[in-house]
XYZ file of C-alpha atoms in Angstrom:
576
model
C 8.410 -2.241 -101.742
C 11.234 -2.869 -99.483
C 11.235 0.929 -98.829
C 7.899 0.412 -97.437
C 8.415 -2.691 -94.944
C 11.467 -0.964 -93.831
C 9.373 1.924 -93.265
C 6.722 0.094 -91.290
C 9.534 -2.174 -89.263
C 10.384 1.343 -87.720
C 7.275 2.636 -86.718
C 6.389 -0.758 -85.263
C 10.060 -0.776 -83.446
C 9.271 2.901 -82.146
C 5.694 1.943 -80.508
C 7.676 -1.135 -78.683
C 9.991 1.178 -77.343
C 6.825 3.495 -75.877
C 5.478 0.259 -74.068
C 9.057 -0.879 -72.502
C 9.499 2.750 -71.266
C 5.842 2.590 -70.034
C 6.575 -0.660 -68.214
C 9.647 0.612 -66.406
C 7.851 3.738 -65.751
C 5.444 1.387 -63.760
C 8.010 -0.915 -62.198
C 9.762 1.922 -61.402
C 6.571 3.612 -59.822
C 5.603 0.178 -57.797
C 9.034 0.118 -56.214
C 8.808 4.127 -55.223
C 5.457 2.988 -53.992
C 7.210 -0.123 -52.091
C 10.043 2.393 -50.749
C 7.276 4.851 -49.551
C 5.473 2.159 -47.455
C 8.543 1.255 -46.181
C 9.317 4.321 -45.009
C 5.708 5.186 -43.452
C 6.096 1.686 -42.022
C 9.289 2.682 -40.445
C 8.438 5.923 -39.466
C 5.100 4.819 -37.795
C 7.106 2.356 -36.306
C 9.090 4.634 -34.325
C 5.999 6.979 -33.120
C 4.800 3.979 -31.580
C 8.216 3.176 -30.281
C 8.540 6.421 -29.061
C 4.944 6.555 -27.886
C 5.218 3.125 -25.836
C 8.732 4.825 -24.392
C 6.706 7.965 -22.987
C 3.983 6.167 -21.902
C 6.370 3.011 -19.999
C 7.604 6.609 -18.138
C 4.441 7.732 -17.283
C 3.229 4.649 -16.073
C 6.674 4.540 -13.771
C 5.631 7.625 -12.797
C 2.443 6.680 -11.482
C 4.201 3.574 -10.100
C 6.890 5.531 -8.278
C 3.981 8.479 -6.742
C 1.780 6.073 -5.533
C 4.397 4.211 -3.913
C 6.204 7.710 -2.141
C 2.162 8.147 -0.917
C 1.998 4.942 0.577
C 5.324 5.410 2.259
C 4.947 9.191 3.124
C 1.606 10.418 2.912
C -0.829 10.951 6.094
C -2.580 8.076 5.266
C 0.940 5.839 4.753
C -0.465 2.658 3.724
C -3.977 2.755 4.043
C -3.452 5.942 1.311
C -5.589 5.008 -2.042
C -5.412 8.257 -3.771
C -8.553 10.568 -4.881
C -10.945 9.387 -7.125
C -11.004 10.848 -10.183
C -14.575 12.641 -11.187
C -15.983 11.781 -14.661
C -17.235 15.173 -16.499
C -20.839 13.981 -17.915
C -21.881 15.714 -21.048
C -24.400 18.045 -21.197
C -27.498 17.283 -20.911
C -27.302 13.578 -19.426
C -25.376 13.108 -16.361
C -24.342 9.298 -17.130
C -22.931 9.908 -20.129
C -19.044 11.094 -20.526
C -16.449 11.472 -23.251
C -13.295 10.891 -20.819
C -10.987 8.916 -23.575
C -10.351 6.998 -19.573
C -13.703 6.170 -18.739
C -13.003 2.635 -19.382
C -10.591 2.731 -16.012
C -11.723 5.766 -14.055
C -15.721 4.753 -13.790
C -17.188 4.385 -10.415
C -18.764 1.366 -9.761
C -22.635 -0.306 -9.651
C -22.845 -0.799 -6.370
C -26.328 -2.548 -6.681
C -25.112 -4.733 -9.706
C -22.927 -7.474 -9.791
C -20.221 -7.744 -12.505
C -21.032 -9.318 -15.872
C -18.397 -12.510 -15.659
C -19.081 -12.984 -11.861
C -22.953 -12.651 -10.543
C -21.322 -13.308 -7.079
C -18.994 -10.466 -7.203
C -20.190 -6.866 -6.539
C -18.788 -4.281 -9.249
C -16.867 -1.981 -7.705
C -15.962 0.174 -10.927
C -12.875 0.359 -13.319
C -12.321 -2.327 -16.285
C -12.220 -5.691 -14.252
C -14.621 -4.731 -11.298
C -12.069 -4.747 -8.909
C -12.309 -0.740 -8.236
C -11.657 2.710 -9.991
C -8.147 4.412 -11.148
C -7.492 8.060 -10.617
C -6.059 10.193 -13.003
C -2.511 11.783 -12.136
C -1.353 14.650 -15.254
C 2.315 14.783 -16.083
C 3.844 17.089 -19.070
C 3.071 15.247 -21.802
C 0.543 12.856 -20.720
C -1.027 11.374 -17.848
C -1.120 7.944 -15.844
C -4.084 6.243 -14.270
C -3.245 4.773 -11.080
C -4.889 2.334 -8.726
C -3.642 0.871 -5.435
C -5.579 -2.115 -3.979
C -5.007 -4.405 -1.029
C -7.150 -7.370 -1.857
C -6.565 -10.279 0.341
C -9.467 -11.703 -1.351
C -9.050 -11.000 -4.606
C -8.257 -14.328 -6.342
C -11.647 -17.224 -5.585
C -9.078 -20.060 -5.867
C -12.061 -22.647 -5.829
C -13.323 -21.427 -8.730
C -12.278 -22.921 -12.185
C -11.450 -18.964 -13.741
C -10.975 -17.096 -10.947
C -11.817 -13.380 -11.719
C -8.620 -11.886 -10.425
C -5.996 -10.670 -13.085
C -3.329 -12.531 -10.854
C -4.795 -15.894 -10.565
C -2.409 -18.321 -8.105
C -3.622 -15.822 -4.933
C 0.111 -15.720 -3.688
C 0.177 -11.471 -4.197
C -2.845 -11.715 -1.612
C -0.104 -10.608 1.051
C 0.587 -7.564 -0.778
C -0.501 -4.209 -1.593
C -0.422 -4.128 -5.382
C -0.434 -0.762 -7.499
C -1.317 -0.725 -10.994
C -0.702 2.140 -13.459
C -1.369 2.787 -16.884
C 0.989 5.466 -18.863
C -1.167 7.136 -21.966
C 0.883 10.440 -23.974
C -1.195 13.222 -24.092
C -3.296 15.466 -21.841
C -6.968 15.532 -21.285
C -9.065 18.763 -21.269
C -12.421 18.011 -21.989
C -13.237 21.481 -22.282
C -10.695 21.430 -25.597
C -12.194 19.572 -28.797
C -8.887 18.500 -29.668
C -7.856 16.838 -26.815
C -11.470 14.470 -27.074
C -11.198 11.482 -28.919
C -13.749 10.991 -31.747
C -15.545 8.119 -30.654
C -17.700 9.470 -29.081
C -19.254 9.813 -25.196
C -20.249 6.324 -23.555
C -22.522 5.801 -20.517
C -20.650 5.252 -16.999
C -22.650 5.450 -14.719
C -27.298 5.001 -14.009
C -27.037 1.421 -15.246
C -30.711 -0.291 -14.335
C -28.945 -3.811 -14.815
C -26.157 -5.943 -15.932
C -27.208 -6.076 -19.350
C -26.791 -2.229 -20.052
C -23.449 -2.236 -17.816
C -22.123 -5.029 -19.910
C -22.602 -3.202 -23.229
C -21.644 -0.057 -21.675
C -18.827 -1.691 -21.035
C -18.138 -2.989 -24.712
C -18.143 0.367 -26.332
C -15.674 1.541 -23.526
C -13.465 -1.102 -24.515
C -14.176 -0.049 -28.590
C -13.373 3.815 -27.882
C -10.502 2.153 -25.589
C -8.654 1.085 -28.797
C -7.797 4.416 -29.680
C -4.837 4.186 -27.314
C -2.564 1.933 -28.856
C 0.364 3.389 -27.627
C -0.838 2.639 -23.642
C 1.733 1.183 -21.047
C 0.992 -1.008 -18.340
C 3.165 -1.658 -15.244
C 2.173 -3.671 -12.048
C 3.965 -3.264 -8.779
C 3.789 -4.767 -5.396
C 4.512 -2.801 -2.213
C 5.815 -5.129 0.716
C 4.264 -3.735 3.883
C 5.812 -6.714 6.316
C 3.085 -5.896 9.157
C 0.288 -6.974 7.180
C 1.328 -9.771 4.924
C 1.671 -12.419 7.194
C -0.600 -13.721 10.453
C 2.538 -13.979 12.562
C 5.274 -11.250 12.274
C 7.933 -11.412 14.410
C 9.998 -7.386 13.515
C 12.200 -7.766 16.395
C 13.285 -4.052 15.400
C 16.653 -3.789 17.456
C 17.734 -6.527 16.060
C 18.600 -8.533 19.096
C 20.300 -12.211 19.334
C 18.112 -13.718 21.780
C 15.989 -16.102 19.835
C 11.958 -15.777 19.660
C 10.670 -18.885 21.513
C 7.860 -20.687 19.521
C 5.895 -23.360 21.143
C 5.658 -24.891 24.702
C 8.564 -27.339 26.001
C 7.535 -30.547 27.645
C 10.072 -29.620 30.782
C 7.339 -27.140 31.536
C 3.949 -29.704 32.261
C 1.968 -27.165 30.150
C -0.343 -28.937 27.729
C -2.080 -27.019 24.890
C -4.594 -30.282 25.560
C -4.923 -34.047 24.600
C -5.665 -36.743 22.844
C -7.913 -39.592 23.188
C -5.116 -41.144 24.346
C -3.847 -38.786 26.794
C -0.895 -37.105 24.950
C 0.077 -33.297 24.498
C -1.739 -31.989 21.754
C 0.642 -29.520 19.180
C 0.702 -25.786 19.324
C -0.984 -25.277 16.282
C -0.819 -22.135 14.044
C -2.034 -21.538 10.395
C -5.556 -22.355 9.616
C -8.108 -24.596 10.329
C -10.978 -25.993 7.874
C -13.166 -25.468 11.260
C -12.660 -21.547 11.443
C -12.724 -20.665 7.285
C -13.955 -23.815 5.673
C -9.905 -24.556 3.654
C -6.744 -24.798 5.439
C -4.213 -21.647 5.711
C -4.846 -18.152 7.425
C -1.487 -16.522 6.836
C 2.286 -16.819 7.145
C 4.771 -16.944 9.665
C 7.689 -14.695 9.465
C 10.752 -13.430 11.635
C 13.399 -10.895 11.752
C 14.512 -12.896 14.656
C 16.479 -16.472 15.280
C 13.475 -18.529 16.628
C 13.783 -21.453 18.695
C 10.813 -24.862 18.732
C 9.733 -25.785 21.804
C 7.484 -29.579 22.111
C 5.005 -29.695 19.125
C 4.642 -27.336 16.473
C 2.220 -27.116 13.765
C 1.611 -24.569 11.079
C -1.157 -24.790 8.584
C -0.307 -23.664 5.182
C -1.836 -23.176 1.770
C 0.477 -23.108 -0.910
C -2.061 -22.208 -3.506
C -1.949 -18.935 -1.564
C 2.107 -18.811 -1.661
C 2.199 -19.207 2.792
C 5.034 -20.198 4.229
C 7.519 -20.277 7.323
C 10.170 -17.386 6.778
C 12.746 -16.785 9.180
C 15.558 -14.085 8.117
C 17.945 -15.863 10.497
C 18.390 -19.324 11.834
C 16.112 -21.854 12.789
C 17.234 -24.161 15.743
C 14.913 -26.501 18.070
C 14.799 -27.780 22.019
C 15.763 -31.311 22.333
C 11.792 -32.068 22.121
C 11.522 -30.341 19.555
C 9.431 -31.686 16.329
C 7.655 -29.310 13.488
C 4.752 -30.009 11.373
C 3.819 -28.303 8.383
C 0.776 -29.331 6.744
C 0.616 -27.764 3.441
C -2.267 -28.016 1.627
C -3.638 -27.348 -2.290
C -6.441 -27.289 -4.167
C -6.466 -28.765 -7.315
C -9.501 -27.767 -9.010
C -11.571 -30.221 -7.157
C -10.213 -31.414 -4.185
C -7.457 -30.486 -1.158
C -4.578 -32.367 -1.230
C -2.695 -32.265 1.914
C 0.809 -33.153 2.789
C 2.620 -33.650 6.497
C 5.892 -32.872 6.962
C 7.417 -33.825 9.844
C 10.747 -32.383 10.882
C 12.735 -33.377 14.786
C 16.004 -32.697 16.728
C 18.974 -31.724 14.686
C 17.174 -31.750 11.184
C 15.687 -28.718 12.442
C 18.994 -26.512 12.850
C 19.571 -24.315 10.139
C 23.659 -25.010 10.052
C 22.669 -28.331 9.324
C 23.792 -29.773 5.789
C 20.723 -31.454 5.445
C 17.879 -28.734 5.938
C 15.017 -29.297 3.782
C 13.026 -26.248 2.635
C 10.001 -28.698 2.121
C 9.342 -27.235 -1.558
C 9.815 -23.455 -0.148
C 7.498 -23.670 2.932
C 10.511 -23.286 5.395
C 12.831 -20.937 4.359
C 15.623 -19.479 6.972
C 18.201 -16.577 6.539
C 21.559 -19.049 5.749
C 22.773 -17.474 2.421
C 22.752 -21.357 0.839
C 20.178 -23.706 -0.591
C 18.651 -26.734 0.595
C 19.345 -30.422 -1.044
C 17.079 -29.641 -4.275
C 19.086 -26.557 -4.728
C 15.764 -24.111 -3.550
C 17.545 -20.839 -2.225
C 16.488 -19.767 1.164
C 18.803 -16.923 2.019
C 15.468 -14.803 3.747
C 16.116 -11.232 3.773
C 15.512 -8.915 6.892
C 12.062 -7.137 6.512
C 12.786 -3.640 7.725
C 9.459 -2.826 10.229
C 7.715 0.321 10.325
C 8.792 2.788 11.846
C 7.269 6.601 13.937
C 11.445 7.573 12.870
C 11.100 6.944 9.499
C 11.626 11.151 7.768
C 10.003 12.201 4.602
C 12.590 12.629 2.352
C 11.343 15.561 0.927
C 10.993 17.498 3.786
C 13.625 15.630 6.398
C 10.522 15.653 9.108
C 9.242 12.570 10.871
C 5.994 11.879 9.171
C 4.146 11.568 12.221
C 5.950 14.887 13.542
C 4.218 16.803 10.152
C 0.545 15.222 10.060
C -0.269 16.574 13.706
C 1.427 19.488 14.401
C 0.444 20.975 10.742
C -3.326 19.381 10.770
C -4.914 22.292 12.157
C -6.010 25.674 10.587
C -3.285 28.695 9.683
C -3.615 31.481 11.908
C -2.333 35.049 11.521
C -1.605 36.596 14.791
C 0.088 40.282 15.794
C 2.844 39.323 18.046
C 5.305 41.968 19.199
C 4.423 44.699 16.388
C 4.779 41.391 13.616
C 2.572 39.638 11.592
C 3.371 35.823 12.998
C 1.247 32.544 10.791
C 1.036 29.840 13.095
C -1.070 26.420 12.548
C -3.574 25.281 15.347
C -2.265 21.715 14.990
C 0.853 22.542 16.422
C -1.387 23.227 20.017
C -3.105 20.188 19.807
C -6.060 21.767 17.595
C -5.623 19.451 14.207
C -6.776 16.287 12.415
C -4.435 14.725 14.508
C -3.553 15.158 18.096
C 0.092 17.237 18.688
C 1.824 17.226 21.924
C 4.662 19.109 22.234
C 6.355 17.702 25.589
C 9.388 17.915 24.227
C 10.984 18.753 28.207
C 9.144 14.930 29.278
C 12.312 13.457 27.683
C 13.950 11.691 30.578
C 17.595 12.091 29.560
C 18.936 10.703 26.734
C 17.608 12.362 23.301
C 17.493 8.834 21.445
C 17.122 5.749 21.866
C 21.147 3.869 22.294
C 21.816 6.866 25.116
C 18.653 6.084 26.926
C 18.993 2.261 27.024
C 23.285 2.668 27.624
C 22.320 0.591 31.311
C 26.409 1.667 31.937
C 25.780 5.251 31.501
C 24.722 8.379 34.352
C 22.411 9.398 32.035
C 20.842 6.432 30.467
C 17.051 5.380 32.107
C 18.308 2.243 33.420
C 20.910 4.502 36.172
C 18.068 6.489 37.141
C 15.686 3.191 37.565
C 18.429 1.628 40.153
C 19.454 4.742 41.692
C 16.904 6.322 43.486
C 17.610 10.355 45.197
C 20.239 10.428 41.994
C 20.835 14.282 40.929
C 19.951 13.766 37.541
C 18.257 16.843 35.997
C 15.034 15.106 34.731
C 15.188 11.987 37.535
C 11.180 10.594 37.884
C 12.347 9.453 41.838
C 9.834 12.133 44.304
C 10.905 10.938 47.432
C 10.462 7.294 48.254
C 7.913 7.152 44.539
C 9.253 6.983 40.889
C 7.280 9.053 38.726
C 8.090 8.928 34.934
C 8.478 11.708 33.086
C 5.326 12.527 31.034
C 2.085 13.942 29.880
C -0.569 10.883 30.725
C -3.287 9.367 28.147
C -6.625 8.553 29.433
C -8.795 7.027 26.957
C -12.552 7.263 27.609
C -15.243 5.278 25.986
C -15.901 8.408 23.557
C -12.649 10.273 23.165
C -9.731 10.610 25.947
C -7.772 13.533 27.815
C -4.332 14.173 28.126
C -2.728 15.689 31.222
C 0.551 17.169 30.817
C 3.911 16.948 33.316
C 3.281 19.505 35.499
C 7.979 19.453 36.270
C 8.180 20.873 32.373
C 8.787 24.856 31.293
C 6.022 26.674 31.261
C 5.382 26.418 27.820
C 4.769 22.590 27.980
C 2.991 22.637 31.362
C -0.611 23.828 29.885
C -2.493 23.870 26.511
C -3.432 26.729 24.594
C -6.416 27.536 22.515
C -6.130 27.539 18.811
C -4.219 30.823 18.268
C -1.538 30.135 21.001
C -2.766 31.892 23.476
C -4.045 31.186 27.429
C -7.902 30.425 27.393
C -10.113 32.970 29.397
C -10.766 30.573 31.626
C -7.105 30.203 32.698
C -4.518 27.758 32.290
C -5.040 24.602 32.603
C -2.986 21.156 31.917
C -5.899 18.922 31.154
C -7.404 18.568 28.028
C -10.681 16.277 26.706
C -10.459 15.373 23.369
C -14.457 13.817 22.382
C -14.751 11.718 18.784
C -18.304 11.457 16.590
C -19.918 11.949 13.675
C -21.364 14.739 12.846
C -25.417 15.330 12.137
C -25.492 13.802 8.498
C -21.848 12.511 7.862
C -20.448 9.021 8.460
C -16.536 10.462 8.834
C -15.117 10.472 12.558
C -14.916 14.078 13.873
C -13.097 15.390 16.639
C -14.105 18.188 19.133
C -11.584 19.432 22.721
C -12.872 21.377 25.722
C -10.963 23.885 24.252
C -12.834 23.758 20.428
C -14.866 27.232 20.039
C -18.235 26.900 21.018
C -18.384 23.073 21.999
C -19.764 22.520 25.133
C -17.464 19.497 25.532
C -19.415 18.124 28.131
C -22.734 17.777 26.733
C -24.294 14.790 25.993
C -23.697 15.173 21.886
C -21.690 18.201 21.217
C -21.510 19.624 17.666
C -18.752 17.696 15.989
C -18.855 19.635 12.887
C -17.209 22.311 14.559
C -13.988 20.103 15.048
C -11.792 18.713 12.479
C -11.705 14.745 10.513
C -10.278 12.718 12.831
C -6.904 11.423 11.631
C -6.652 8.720 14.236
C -2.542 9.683 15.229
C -1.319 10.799 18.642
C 2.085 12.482 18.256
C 4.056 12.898 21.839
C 7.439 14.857 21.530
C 8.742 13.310 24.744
C-alpha cells in the first residue's frame, strides 16, 4: 500500500514539474516577445529619426535654393520658381498618382476655396498657390515662395492665412517641405499604393473639397516629412517709406516741414498748420496703416509729424541710427488695432528733447519707434535697429564672380558660331544688344575714375567733380567741347512703344556703332542708333522685344512681328 501512494506521489510530482517548466517557457517567451518589441520600437524609432534628419536637410535645401534664386537669379526677387507639371494617368487627364499632389496641384481658378467662399483657390494644400518640386540624391523638397501682402484677412475671426497676426505681410516668405526618396512615376516602386486622386476638372467646391480629403489620406504616407518656413527681407518692398541712404552719409534725412519756413500742409477750422501726415488713412483703405517707415539714415522732425500705424500688421517707425527733432518739433503716432470687433486707437504724442535718441528717457511706445542706439527704452524693449543693406546693380553672383545684371543681358541672346580668322569663335547675340535684356557695352563712356570713391574724390585730377569746375582741362575723357559740357555717354530715349539708344560717338570704334546679331556691320552700314520696339506677339500675353536691327522686322511698321524677337526681360545694362 504505501508502495503504491509513494508511487503515485511521484508521478503526480513529475506532471507539476511539466507545468512549472511550461510556465517559464511562457514567461520566458512573453519577455523575448517584450524584448523584440522593444527593439522594433527602437529600431523604428531611429528610421524615423533618421528619416526626419534627411528630410529637415532637404527641406534646408529647398530653403537655401530658393533663397540663392531670389538673390541671384534673372528674376532676383520677383523669381517664383517653375511650376511643377502633374503626370495624369492614363486615360483621364485629372487624375494623378504624384505621392505630392496634395502640394504641387494647380489651382481652380473658377472656384473658391472650401473654408473661404471669398477667397479664390489658387492651388497647393491651403489655397494660397502651388509648390514645385526640386530632386536632390536621396529625396526631393517642394518649395514655394510667396509675397502676400494680403495674405492674413485680420477682420475676420479665423483668418485663412497659416501666419495669422499679418506682421510677415512685409516679407517674402518661402516654404519648403523635405520628403526622402525620389519620384519616378514611370517606376512602380517609387508610387505609393494609395492610389491616383483627382487634381485638377473640378465642376465645384464640393468635388474639390473631397478631392482634397483623399489627398490629405494618401498624404499620410509621409510620416517622415519636414517642414521649414523662412522669410527673405527684401528692405525696398517691406515698408511704404524707405529711406537706403546707400553711402552711408551723416547728413540727416529731413522729415516734415519746419514752421520757420510759412509752408502749411493746410488748416484747421481754427486756422492752425495741419501735420504732415504719413501711414494710412481709414479714407483711402477703409482701416488705418499702409506701411512702415524705415531709415538707414539719422532723420531729423521738422513742425508736425504724424504716422499712421497698425500694429496688428507689426508697422512701425525704424530708424538704424538716431532720431533727433527741430525745436518745433512734435511726433504723433497713432497706432491702431483691431480687436475682433472694433479699432482701438492710441495717440502718442512725443516734443523737443524727448525726441532725441541720446536721451535717457526715449520711449519706444510698445516697439512702434525703434532707433539704432544699441540700448533699450524704460520698459527694457531693445531698439538697437540694424542697417538694412539696399539693393544693389554691384552686388556679384557668387558662383560666377559676375555682376548679375552684367550676366542676364550680355548672355540673353542666342549662341552663335562664327569662322573668324581660320577659328571656330561661339559668341552670344546678347552681348550686341540682341537678348532678353538690353546689353551696352560702352565700357570707353566711363568718364575717369573706374568706381565710384575715385570718381566722387572732389580733391582729385581725375575725379568728375575737377572736370565739372575746370573747363578746357586735358583730361583724357573731359565732356567740356568748347564753351558746352557734354557727358560722356550713349543716350536713352524712351518712346511710347519701346526706346533707342544712341551711342558716344568720342569712344573706339568698337563702342561707337551696333552690330547685328553675329557681330558683324549690318549691310546697310554702320550706324550708332538703335530702336528697340516692345509687344506682344499675335496670340501670347508675354512682352516681346524686336530692334531695327532684328532679322526681318520692319521696325518701323505699324505692328511688326514680335515673335521674331526675344521675352522681354525688362533690364538695361550700360558698361559706362
Amino acid at each position: 500500500m504505501n508502495a503504491q501512494i509513494r508511487q503515485w506521489n511521484r508521478r503526480r510530482e513529475g506532471g507539476q514539474t511539466i507545468v512549472v517548466a511550461l510556465i517559464i517557457l511562457g514567461l520566458l517567451l512573453i519577455l523575448a516577445f517584450v524584448f523584440l518589441a522593444v527593439i522594433n520600437q527602437n529600431i523604428q524609432s531611429t528610421q524615423r529619426q533618421q528619416q526626419r534628419t534627411v528630410a529637415n536637410d532637404l527641406a534646408e535645401a529647398g530653403i537655401r535654393y530658393a533663397h540663392a534664386q531670389l538673390l541671384n537669379s534673372e528674376l532676383g526677387a520677383d523669381w517664383r520658381g517653375q511650376v511643377t507639371t502633374l503626370v495624369p494617368v492614363a486615360g483621364n487627364p485629372n487624375v494623378t498618382a504624384d505621392p505630392d499632389a496634395l502640394y504641387l496641384r494647380p489651382g481652380s481658378v473658377n472656384l473658391a476655396w472650401p473654408d473661404n467662399p471669398q477667397h479664390r483657390d489658387l492651388g497647393g494644400p491651403d489655397g494660397l498657390g502651388p509648390y514645385f518640386r526640386v530632386p536632390y540624391a536621396g529625396g526631393r523638397a517642394l518649395v514655394r515662395v510667396r509675397y502676400a501682402p494680403t495674405d492674413a484677412n485680420i477682420l475676420a475671426a479665423s483668418p485663412l492665412a497659416a501666419l495669422r497676426t499679418g506682421a510677415e505681410r512685409d516679407y517674402t516668405i518661402i516654404e519648403a517641405i523635405g520628403r526622402e526618396g525620389a519620384v519616378n512615376l514611370s517606376d512602380p516602386t517609387k508610387v505609393p499604393s494609395s492610389g491616383a486622386v483627382q487634381y485638377q476638372g473640378f465642376t465645384n467646391t464640393q468635388q474639390l473639397e473631397q478631392a482634397l480629403a483623399q489627398m490629405r489620406t494618401n498624404d499620410q504616407q509621409n510620416p517622415g516629412s519636414r517642414r521649414l518656413r523662412a522669410f527673405a527681407s527684401i528692405g525696398i518692398i517691406e515698408s511704404a517709406w524707405y529711406i537706403h541712404n546707400k553711402d552711408k552719409v551723416s547728413r540727416p534725412a529731413e522729415i516734415g516741414i519746419p514752421d520757420d519756413l510759412g509752408a502749411m500742409l493746410g488748416s484747421d477750422s481754427i486756422g492752425g498748420a495741419l501735420p504732415r501726415q504719413y501711414g494710412g488713412a481709414q479714407r483711402l483703405f477703409g482701416q488705418p496703416g499702409q506701411g512702415s517707415f524705415h531709415s538707414n539714415a539719422d532723420i531729423l522732425l521738422n513742425g508736425i509729424v504724424q504716422f499712421h500705424l497698425n500694429r496688428n500688421l507689426g508697422e512701425r517707425v525704424t530708424v538704424a541710427a538716431s532720431i533727433k527733432a527741430d525745436d518745433d518739433a512734435r511726433l504723433e503716432l497713432i497706432s491702431t488695432q483691431f480687436n475682433g470687433s472694433l479699432w482701438n486707437s492710441t495717440t502718442n504724442t512725443v516734443a523737443g528733447a524727448a525726441l532725441d535718441s541720446r536721451n535717457p528717457a526715449f520711449d519706444t511706445f510698445g516697439g512702434v519707434l525703434l532707433d539704432g542706439v544699441a540700448d533699450s527704452d524704460a520698459s527694457g524693449r531693445a531698439r538697437n535697429v540694424a542697417y538694412k543693406t539696399p539693393p544693389s546693380i554691384l552686388t556679384k553672383d557668387p558662383d560666377t564672380g559676375e555682376l548679375r545684371y552684367r550676366v542676364m543681358s550680355r548672355e540673353s541672346g542666342v549662341a552663335a558660331r562664327a569662322t573668324v580668322n581660320g577659328q571656330v569663335v561661339v559668341t552670344n547675340s546678347g552681348q550686341y544688344g540682341h537678348g532678353r535684356n538690353v546689353y551696352v557695352n560702352n565700357f570707353d563712356d566711363r568718364q575717369v575714375g573706374f568706381d565710384e570713391a575715385s570718381r566722387a574724390n572732389a580733391g582729385g585730377d581725375e575725379s568728375l567733380v575737377y572736370d565739372w569746375l575746370n573747363p578746357g582741362n586735358t583730361m583724357p575723357r573731359s565732356g567740356w567741347k568748347g564753351g558746352f559740357y557734354i557727358p560722356r555717354g550713349a543716350t536713352l530715349n524712351f518712346r511710347y512703344d519701346g526706346f533707342e539708344i544712341i551711342r558716344d560717338g568720342r569712344g573706339p570704334d568698337s563702342e561707337r556703332v551696333w552690330l547685328t546679331p553675329a557681330g558683324r556691320l549690318p549691310a546697310t552700314g554702320a550706324d550708332p542708333r538703335i530702336v528697340y520696339r516692345i509687344g506682344i506677339p499675335a496670340g501670347g500675353s508675354q512682352p516681346y522685344i524686336v530692334n531695327s536691327l532684328t532679322p526681318g522686322v520692319n521696325i518701323n511698321a505699324e505692328n511688326p512681328d514680335f515673335s521674331l524677337g526675344m521675352p522681354f526681360g525688362g533690364v538695361l545694362f550700360f558698361e559706362g
